[in-house]
Amino acid sequence: MSRAIHYSVIIPMYNEEAVIEETYRRLKKVMSSTGEPYELLFVNDGSVDRSAQMIRDYARWDESVKLIDFARNFGHQIAITAGMDYAAGSAVVIIDADLQDPPELIIDMIAKWKEGYEVVYARRTRRSGETRFKRWSASLFYRVLRASTDTDIPVDTGDFRLIDRKVCDEMKRLPEKNRFVRGLVSWVGFRQTAIEYERDERLAGETKYPLKRMLKLSLDGITSFSYKPLKIAGYVGVILSIVGFIYMVSVIGSAIFTDSTMKGWASIVSIMLMFNGFILIMLGILGEYVGRIYDETKSRPLYIVRDVYQMETTSRQGHLTGRIAQHD
């Protein structure tokens, strides 16, 4: 491509062969309508189906299609990060391959970007094809996260967004291993605005965010941006200690000044179980923070790339083993 790339579209994918053809067709149609040079940067996050091969086939006759092929599954947030490392555009769009987020909204994002906004994120007003539990848990998570941190992280948003080159460059300076990309984009600042839309159900295939991955992403989000759970543990510990002390004084008083003694070992055992359960929960929360500190101290790269396809030679040489976390 002779002209400098104007837009980079990052598409992380994991076993998406059922939708990849339609994803490519719709993205191609949308980005061609801009009239500016662009690249479709697919990041294969360890797929075991034909996803990567399908992208290679498209790339043989479409120079805008590029592929970063991970050595294994490193996770959705790391795949987005790798896309940012390789993206060459003045504006970078992140969109999942499952087509729950409409590619046609990219045109509106570009219009906002041209107005001067450096981050344009998509806010969901409705989520089709998702269970009531998932909608409820997602809503609860975003509100707990918002209440737990001083960073203004918008609710009801995902990673579907456009970021300016300046924002992308700043994101590349952040070395976190357990990454919560949408939170990090909020943290770096710049002028941000939202576009509202209705999220569709998946075109085909299964969700790549089962409950286990949702919990991992939620913990990454909360522990990356807040230590309030540790403070709450301290407050609850003080309250329980005061309650326990009052109860102890009551028991001693009854034994000294009355003829009766406190009965009910069952209730005492119940209280002990409750206290011990609370202690174990707090140890679990503390363990989450300690585990993340341990992750950050390791000098392993964020991801390992098996191969890249149709990328510039300089990028290939510079990123084949992913980036290594830099500690300030």
Short mmCIF file of C-alpha atoms in Angstrom, two decimals:
data_model
loop_
_atom_site.label_atom_id
_atom_site.label_comp_id
_atom_site.label_asym_id
_atom_site.label_seq_id
_atom_site.Cartn_x
_atom_site.Cartn_y
_atom_site.Cartn_z
CA MET A 1 0.00 0.00 0.00
CA SER A 2 1.64 3.21 -1.19
CA ARG A 3 -0.11 5.73 1.09
CA ALA A 4 0.34 5.84 4.86
CA ILE A 5 -2.24 3.80 6.73
CA HIS A 6 -4.98 5.98 8.16
CA TYR A 7 -7.06 3.44 10.06
CA SER A 8 -6.08 0.22 11.81
CA VAL A 9 -8.85 -2.18 12.78
CA ILE A 10 -7.81 -4.72 15.42
CA ILE A 11 -9.87 -7.91 15.39
CA PRO A 12 -8.95 -10.45 18.10
CA MET A 13 -10.28 -13.89 17.25
CA TYR A 14 -10.41 -17.28 18.92
CA ASN A 15 -12.06 -20.16 17.06
CA GLU A 16 -14.24 -17.84 14.97
CA GLU A 17 -14.28 -19.74 11.66
CA ALA A 18 -18.10 -19.73 11.67
CA VAL A 19 -18.27 -15.93 11.49
CA ILE A 20 -14.95 -14.83 10.02
CA GLU A 21 -16.17 -14.64 6.41
CA GLU A 22 -19.08 -12.36 7.27
CA THR A 23 -16.87 -10.31 9.62
CA TYR A 24 -14.35 -9.76 6.85
CA ARG A 25 -17.07 -8.86 4.31
CA ARG A 26 -18.74 -6.27 6.55
CA LEU A 27 -15.49 -4.73 7.76
CA LYS A 28 -14.20 -4.52 4.20
CA LYS A 29 -17.37 -2.77 3.06
CA VAL A 30 -17.29 -0.27 5.93
CA MET A 31 -13.60 0.58 5.73
CA SER A 32 -13.62 0.85 1.92
CA SER A 33 -16.35 3.48 2.23
CA THR A 34 -13.97 5.77 4.14
CA GLY A 35 -11.82 6.28 1.03
CA GLU A 36 -8.69 6.28 3.21
CA PRO A 37 -5.92 3.65 3.48
CA TYR A 38 -6.61 1.11 6.21
CA GLU A 39 -5.50 -2.25 7.55
CA LEU A 40 -7.54 -5.11 8.99
CA LEU A 41 -5.30 -6.52 11.70
CA PHE A 42 -6.53 -9.94 12.77
CA VAL A 43 -4.95 -11.38 15.92
CA ASN A 44 -5.31 -15.14 16.14
CA ASP A 45 -5.35 -15.92 19.85
CA GLY A 46 -4.42 -19.60 19.60
CA SER A 47 -7.42 -20.78 17.59
CA VAL A 48 -7.52 -24.50 16.85
CA ASP A 49 -9.99 -24.18 13.98
CA ARG A 50 -9.46 -22.69 10.49
CA SER A 51 -9.64 -19.03 11.55
CA ALA A 52 -5.96 -18.27 10.89
CA GLN A 53 -5.90 -20.13 7.58
CA MET A 54 -8.97 -18.25 6.37
CA ILE A 55 -7.26 -14.93 7.11
CA ARG A 56 -4.13 -16.07 5.25
CA ASP A 57 -6.31 -16.90 2.25
CA TYR A 58 -7.88 -13.41 2.28
CA ALA A 59 -4.44 -11.81 2.65
CA ARG A 60 -3.18 -13.45 -0.55
CA TRP A 61 -5.29 -11.13 -2.67
CA ASP A 62 -6.15 -8.33 -0.20
CA GLU A 63 -3.15 -6.33 0.97
CA SER A 64 -5.17 -4.63 3.70
CA VAL A 65 -5.55 -7.95 5.57
CA LYS A 66 -2.80 -8.77 8.08
CA LEU A 67 -2.41 -11.53 10.63
CA ILE A 68 -0.66 -11.86 13.98
CA ASP A 69 -0.65 -15.53 14.89
CA PHE A 70 -0.07 -16.29 18.60
CA ALA A 71 1.84 -19.40 19.66
CA ARG A 72 -1.06 -20.27 22.00
CA ASN A 73 -4.12 -18.74 23.61
CA PHE A 74 -2.99 -15.75 25.69
CA GLY A 75 -6.39 -14.18 26.21
CA HIS A 76 -8.62 -11.54 24.64
CA GLN A 77 -7.08 -8.55 26.41
CA ILE A 78 -3.54 -9.59 25.45
CA ALA A 79 -4.63 -10.08 21.83
CA ILE A 80 -5.93 -6.49 21.79
CA THR A 81 -2.64 -5.33 23.28
CA ALA A 82 -0.66 -7.12 20.56
CA GLY A 83 -2.85 -5.47 17.93
CA MET A 84 -2.02 -2.07 19.38
CA ASP A 85 1.69 -2.92 19.29
CA TYR A 86 1.51 -3.64 15.56
CA ALA A 87 -1.12 -1.08 14.47
CA ALA A 88 0.19 1.61 12.13
CA GLY A 89 -2.90 3.77 11.67
CA SER A 90 -3.53 7.33 12.85
CA ALA A 91 -6.74 5.98 14.41
CA VAL A 92 -7.09 2.48 15.85
CA VAL A 93 -10.42 0.66 16.11
CA ILE A 94 -10.93 -2.40 18.34
CA ILE A 95 -13.79 -4.73 17.45
CA ASP A 96 -14.46 -8.39 18.21
CA ALA A 97 -14.87 -10.88 15.37
CA ASP A 98 -18.26 -12.19 16.59
CA LEU A 99 -20.24 -9.28 15.04
CA GLN A 100 -22.13 -8.51 18.25
CA ASP A 101 -20.76 -5.01 17.77
CA PRO A 102 -21.83 -3.60 14.38
CA PRO A 103 -18.88 -2.63 12.14
CA GLU A 104 -21.11 0.05 10.55
CA LEU A 105 -20.76 2.07 13.80
CA ILE A 106 -17.09 2.65 12.95
CA ILE A 107 -18.14 5.38 10.50
CA ASP A 108 -19.81 7.30 13.36
CA MET A 109 -16.70 6.79 15.50
CA ILE A 110 -14.50 8.21 12.75
CA ALA A 111 -16.79 11.23 12.46
CA LYS A 112 -16.42 11.89 16.21
CA TRP A 113 -12.65 11.41 15.94
CA LYS A 114 -12.51 14.01 13.19
CA GLU A 115 -14.38 16.39 15.51
CA GLY A 116 -11.39 16.17 17.85
CA TYR A 117 -12.20 13.36 20.25
CA GLU A 118 -9.26 11.05 20.92
CA VAL A 119 -11.31 8.18 22.34
CA VAL A 120 -14.75 7.22 21.01
CA TYR A 121 -16.26 4.25 22.85
CA ALA A 122 -19.52 2.44 22.18
CA ARG A 123 -22.06 2.26 25.02
CA ARG A 124 -24.63 -0.55 24.95
CA THR A 125 -28.25 0.44 25.48
CA ARG A 126 -29.52 -3.08 24.91
CA ARG A 127 -27.89 -6.53 24.77
CA SER A 128 -29.60 -9.13 22.61
CA GLY A 129 -29.03 -12.87 22.86
CA GLU A 130 -27.60 -12.80 26.38
CA THR A 131 -29.04 -14.43 29.47
CA ARG A 132 -30.66 -12.39 32.20
CA PHE A 133 -27.85 -13.48 34.57
CA LYS A 134 -25.14 -12.19 32.21
CA ARG A 135 -26.89 -8.85 31.75
CA TRP A 136 -27.41 -8.50 35.50
CA SER A 137 -23.86 -9.56 36.43
CA ALA A 138 -22.32 -7.25 33.81
CA SER A 139 -24.40 -4.31 35.03
CA LEU A 140 -23.46 -5.05 38.65
CA PHE A 141 -19.76 -5.37 37.81
CA TYR A 142 -19.52 -2.01 36.05
CA ARG A 143 -21.28 -0.24 38.89
CA VAL A 144 -19.14 -1.90 41.56
CA LEU A 145 -16.03 -1.03 39.56
CA ARG A 146 -17.16 2.57 39.15
CA ALA A 147 -17.82 2.86 42.89
CA SER A 148 -14.46 1.27 43.74
CA THR A 149 -12.10 3.43 41.75
CA ASP A 150 -11.29 7.07 41.22
CA THR A 151 -10.82 6.46 37.47
CA ASP A 152 -13.89 7.39 35.45
CA ILE A 153 -14.57 4.07 33.72
CA PRO A 154 -17.84 4.32 31.74
CA VAL A 155 -20.50 1.71 32.48
CA ASP A 156 -22.09 -0.66 29.94
CA THR A 157 -19.15 -0.52 27.56
CA GLY A 158 -16.82 -3.13 26.14
CA ASP A 159 -13.61 -2.88 24.17
CA PHE A 160 -15.39 -1.74 20.98
CA ARG A 161 -13.93 1.72 20.50
CA LEU A 162 -11.74 4.01 18.43
CA ILE A 163 -8.57 5.48 19.89
CA ASP A 164 -6.25 8.09 18.46
CA ARG A 165 -2.61 7.30 17.66
CA LYS A 166 -1.56 9.35 20.73
CA VAL A 167 -3.72 7.16 22.99
CA CYS A 168 -2.39 3.98 21.37
CA ASP A 169 1.20 5.09 21.94
CA GLU A 170 0.47 5.81 25.60
CA MET A 171 -1.22 2.41 25.99
CA LYS A 172 1.96 0.76 24.70
CA ARG A 173 3.85 2.28 27.62
CA LEU A 174 1.67 0.50 30.22
CA PRO A 175 3.35 -2.75 31.31
CA GLU A 176 0.55 -4.48 33.26
CA LYS A 177 0.32 -8.24 32.79
CA ASN A 178 -3.27 -8.66 34.00
CA ARG A 179 -4.75 -6.10 31.64
CA PHE A 180 -8.18 -4.50 31.65
CA VAL A 181 -7.91 -2.55 28.41
CA ARG A 182 -11.11 -0.48 28.63
CA GLY A 183 -10.07 0.67 32.11
CA LEU A 184 -6.55 1.51 30.96
CA VAL A 185 -7.95 3.59 28.09
CA SER A 186 -10.00 5.54 30.64
CA TRP A 187 -6.95 5.91 32.87
CA VAL A 188 -4.73 7.48 30.18
CA GLY A 189 -7.30 10.27 29.74
CA PHE A 190 -7.58 12.45 26.60
CA ARG A 191 -10.89 13.71 25.21
CA GLN A 192 -13.41 10.89 25.32
CA THR A 193 -17.01 10.55 24.18
CA ALA A 194 -19.61 7.80 23.74
CA ILE A 195 -21.81 6.53 20.95
CA GLU A 196 -24.84 4.51 22.00
CA TYR A 197 -25.95 1.37 20.19
CA GLU A 198 -27.90 -1.86 20.58
CA ARG A 199 -25.68 -4.92 20.82
CA ASP A 200 -26.70 -7.86 18.63
CA GLU A 201 -26.46 -11.50 19.51
CA ARG A 202 -23.63 -13.57 18.09
CA LEU A 203 -23.99 -14.37 14.39
CA ALA A 204 -22.80 -17.95 15.04
CA GLY A 205 -20.65 -19.99 17.39
CA GLU A 206 -20.31 -19.83 21.16
CA THR A 207 -19.33 -17.02 23.45
CA LYS A 208 -15.62 -16.84 24.22
CA TYR A 209 -16.35 -15.34 27.65
CA PRO A 210 -17.79 -18.12 29.84
CA LEU A 211 -18.32 -17.51 33.55
CA LYS A 212 -14.71 -18.36 34.47
CA ARG A 213 -13.26 -15.79 32.06
CA MET A 214 -15.84 -13.22 33.08
CA LEU A 215 -14.78 -13.63 36.73
CA LYS A 216 -11.10 -13.32 35.74
CA LEU A 217 -11.79 -10.13 33.76
CA SER A 218 -13.86 -8.73 36.65
CA LEU A 219 -11.07 -9.41 39.16
CA ASP A 220 -8.51 -7.87 36.81
CA GLY A 221 -10.69 -4.78 36.47
CA ILE A 222 -11.28 -4.29 40.19
CA THR A 223 -7.78 -5.17 41.45
CA SER A 224 -6.10 -3.12 38.69
CA PHE A 225 -7.90 0.06 39.60
CA SER A 226 -8.80 -0.19 43.28
CA TYR A 227 -7.50 -1.39 46.62
CA LYS A 228 -10.78 -0.60 48.36
CA PRO A 229 -11.56 -4.33 48.91
CA LEU A 230 -8.54 -4.41 51.24
CA LYS A 231 -9.76 -1.29 53.06
CA ILE A 232 -13.26 -2.73 53.38
CA ALA A 233 -11.73 -5.87 54.91
CA GLY A 234 -10.06 -3.72 57.52
CA TYR A 235 -13.29 -1.88 58.34
CA VAL A 236 -15.30 -5.09 58.64
CA GLY A 237 -12.55 -6.62 60.79
CA VAL A 238 -12.74 -3.69 63.23
CA ILE A 239 -16.54 -3.93 63.42
CA LEU A 240 -16.46 -7.67 64.04
CA SER A 241 -13.76 -7.24 66.70
CA ILE A 242 -15.91 -4.69 68.54
CA VAL A 243 -18.96 -6.93 68.34
CA GLY A 244 -16.92 -9.88 69.59
CA PHE A 245 -15.52 -7.86 72.50
CA ILE A 246 -19.00 -6.71 73.57
CA TYR A 247 -20.24 -10.27 73.39
CA MET A 248 -17.32 -11.46 75.53
CA VAL A 249 -18.02 -8.79 78.19
CA SER A 250 -21.65 -9.86 78.20
CA VAL A 251 -20.70 -13.49 78.77
CA ILE A 252 -18.29 -12.64 81.61
CA GLY A 253 -20.84 -10.30 83.20
CA SER A 254 -23.50 -13.00 83.18
CA ALA A 255 -21.10 -15.46 84.80
CA ILE A 256 -20.11 -13.03 87.62
CA PHE A 257 -23.31 -11.18 88.43
CA THR A 258 -26.02 -13.73 87.69
CA ASP A 259 -26.66 -17.34 88.57
CA SER A 260 -27.03 -18.33 85.00
CA THR A 261 -24.39 -18.98 82.42
CA MET A 262 -24.67 -18.38 78.74
CA LYS A 263 -25.97 -21.41 76.92
CA GLY A 264 -25.92 -22.26 73.30
CA TRP A 265 -22.67 -23.70 72.06
CA ALA A 266 -24.28 -24.10 68.69
CA SER A 267 -24.63 -20.34 68.34
CA ILE A 268 -21.00 -19.82 69.39
CA VAL A 269 -19.81 -22.34 66.84
CA SER A 270 -21.92 -20.60 64.19
CA ILE A 271 -20.33 -17.26 65.06
CA MET A 272 -16.85 -18.79 64.91
CA LEU A 273 -17.60 -20.30 61.51
CA MET A 274 -18.82 -16.92 60.29
CA PHE A 275 -15.68 -15.17 61.55
CA ASN A 276 -13.37 -17.84 60.13
CA GLY A 277 -15.20 -17.66 56.80
CA PHE A 278 -14.70 -13.92 56.76
CA ILE A 279 -10.99 -14.33 57.50
CA LEU A 280 -10.62 -16.81 54.65
CA ILE A 281 -12.46 -14.48 52.25
CA MET A 282 -10.12 -11.65 53.20
CA LEU A 283 -7.11 -13.93 52.73
CA GLY A 284 -8.48 -14.76 49.27
CA ILE A 285 -8.77 -11.07 48.38
CA LEU A 286 -5.25 -10.47 49.70
CA GLY A 287 -4.07 -13.44 47.65
CA GLU A 288 -5.52 -11.91 44.47
CA TYR A 289 -3.44 -8.78 44.98
CA VAL A 290 -0.31 -10.73 45.95
CA GLY A 291 -0.72 -13.03 42.95
CA ARG A 292 -0.90 -10.05 40.62
CA ILE A 293 2.20 -8.53 42.20
CA TYR A 294 3.95 -11.86 41.56
CA ASP A 295 2.83 -11.76 37.90
CA GLU A 296 4.17 -8.25 37.49
CA THR A 297 7.61 -9.22 38.84
CA LYS A 298 8.12 -11.90 36.20
CA SER A 299 9.92 -10.75 33.10
CA ARG A 300 8.01 -12.94 30.68
CA PRO A 301 6.69 -11.28 27.52
CA LEU A 302 2.98 -10.59 27.35
CA TYR A 303 2.60 -12.88 24.35
CA ILE A 304 4.53 -15.10 21.97
CA VAL A 305 3.95 -14.74 18.24
CA ARG A 306 4.30 -17.84 16.08
CA ASP A 307 4.21 -15.85 12.87
CA VAL A 308 2.98 -12.67 11.28
CA TYR A 309 1.56 -12.41 7.81
CA GLN A 310 1.79 -9.42 5.50
CA MET A 311 3.32 -7.21 8.17
CA GLU A 312 6.18 -4.78 7.63
CA THR A 313 9.63 -6.31 8.10
CA THR A 314 10.54 -3.89 10.90
CA SER A 315 7.43 -4.80 12.85
CA ARG A 316 8.10 -8.49 12.37
CA GLN A 317 11.62 -8.24 13.72
CA GLY A 318 10.60 -6.03 16.61
CA HIS A 319 7.63 -7.95 17.91
CA LEU A 320 7.99 -11.64 17.17
CA THR A 321 8.40 -12.48 20.84
CA GLY A 322 5.97 -9.86 22.14
CA ARG A 323 6.96 -7.07 24.45
CA ILE A 324 8.56 -7.54 27.82
CA ALA A 325 7.06 -5.68 30.75
CA GLN A 326 8.98 -2.57 31.67
CA HIS A 327 8.97 -1.52 35.28
CA ASP A 328 9.33 2.12 36.15
#
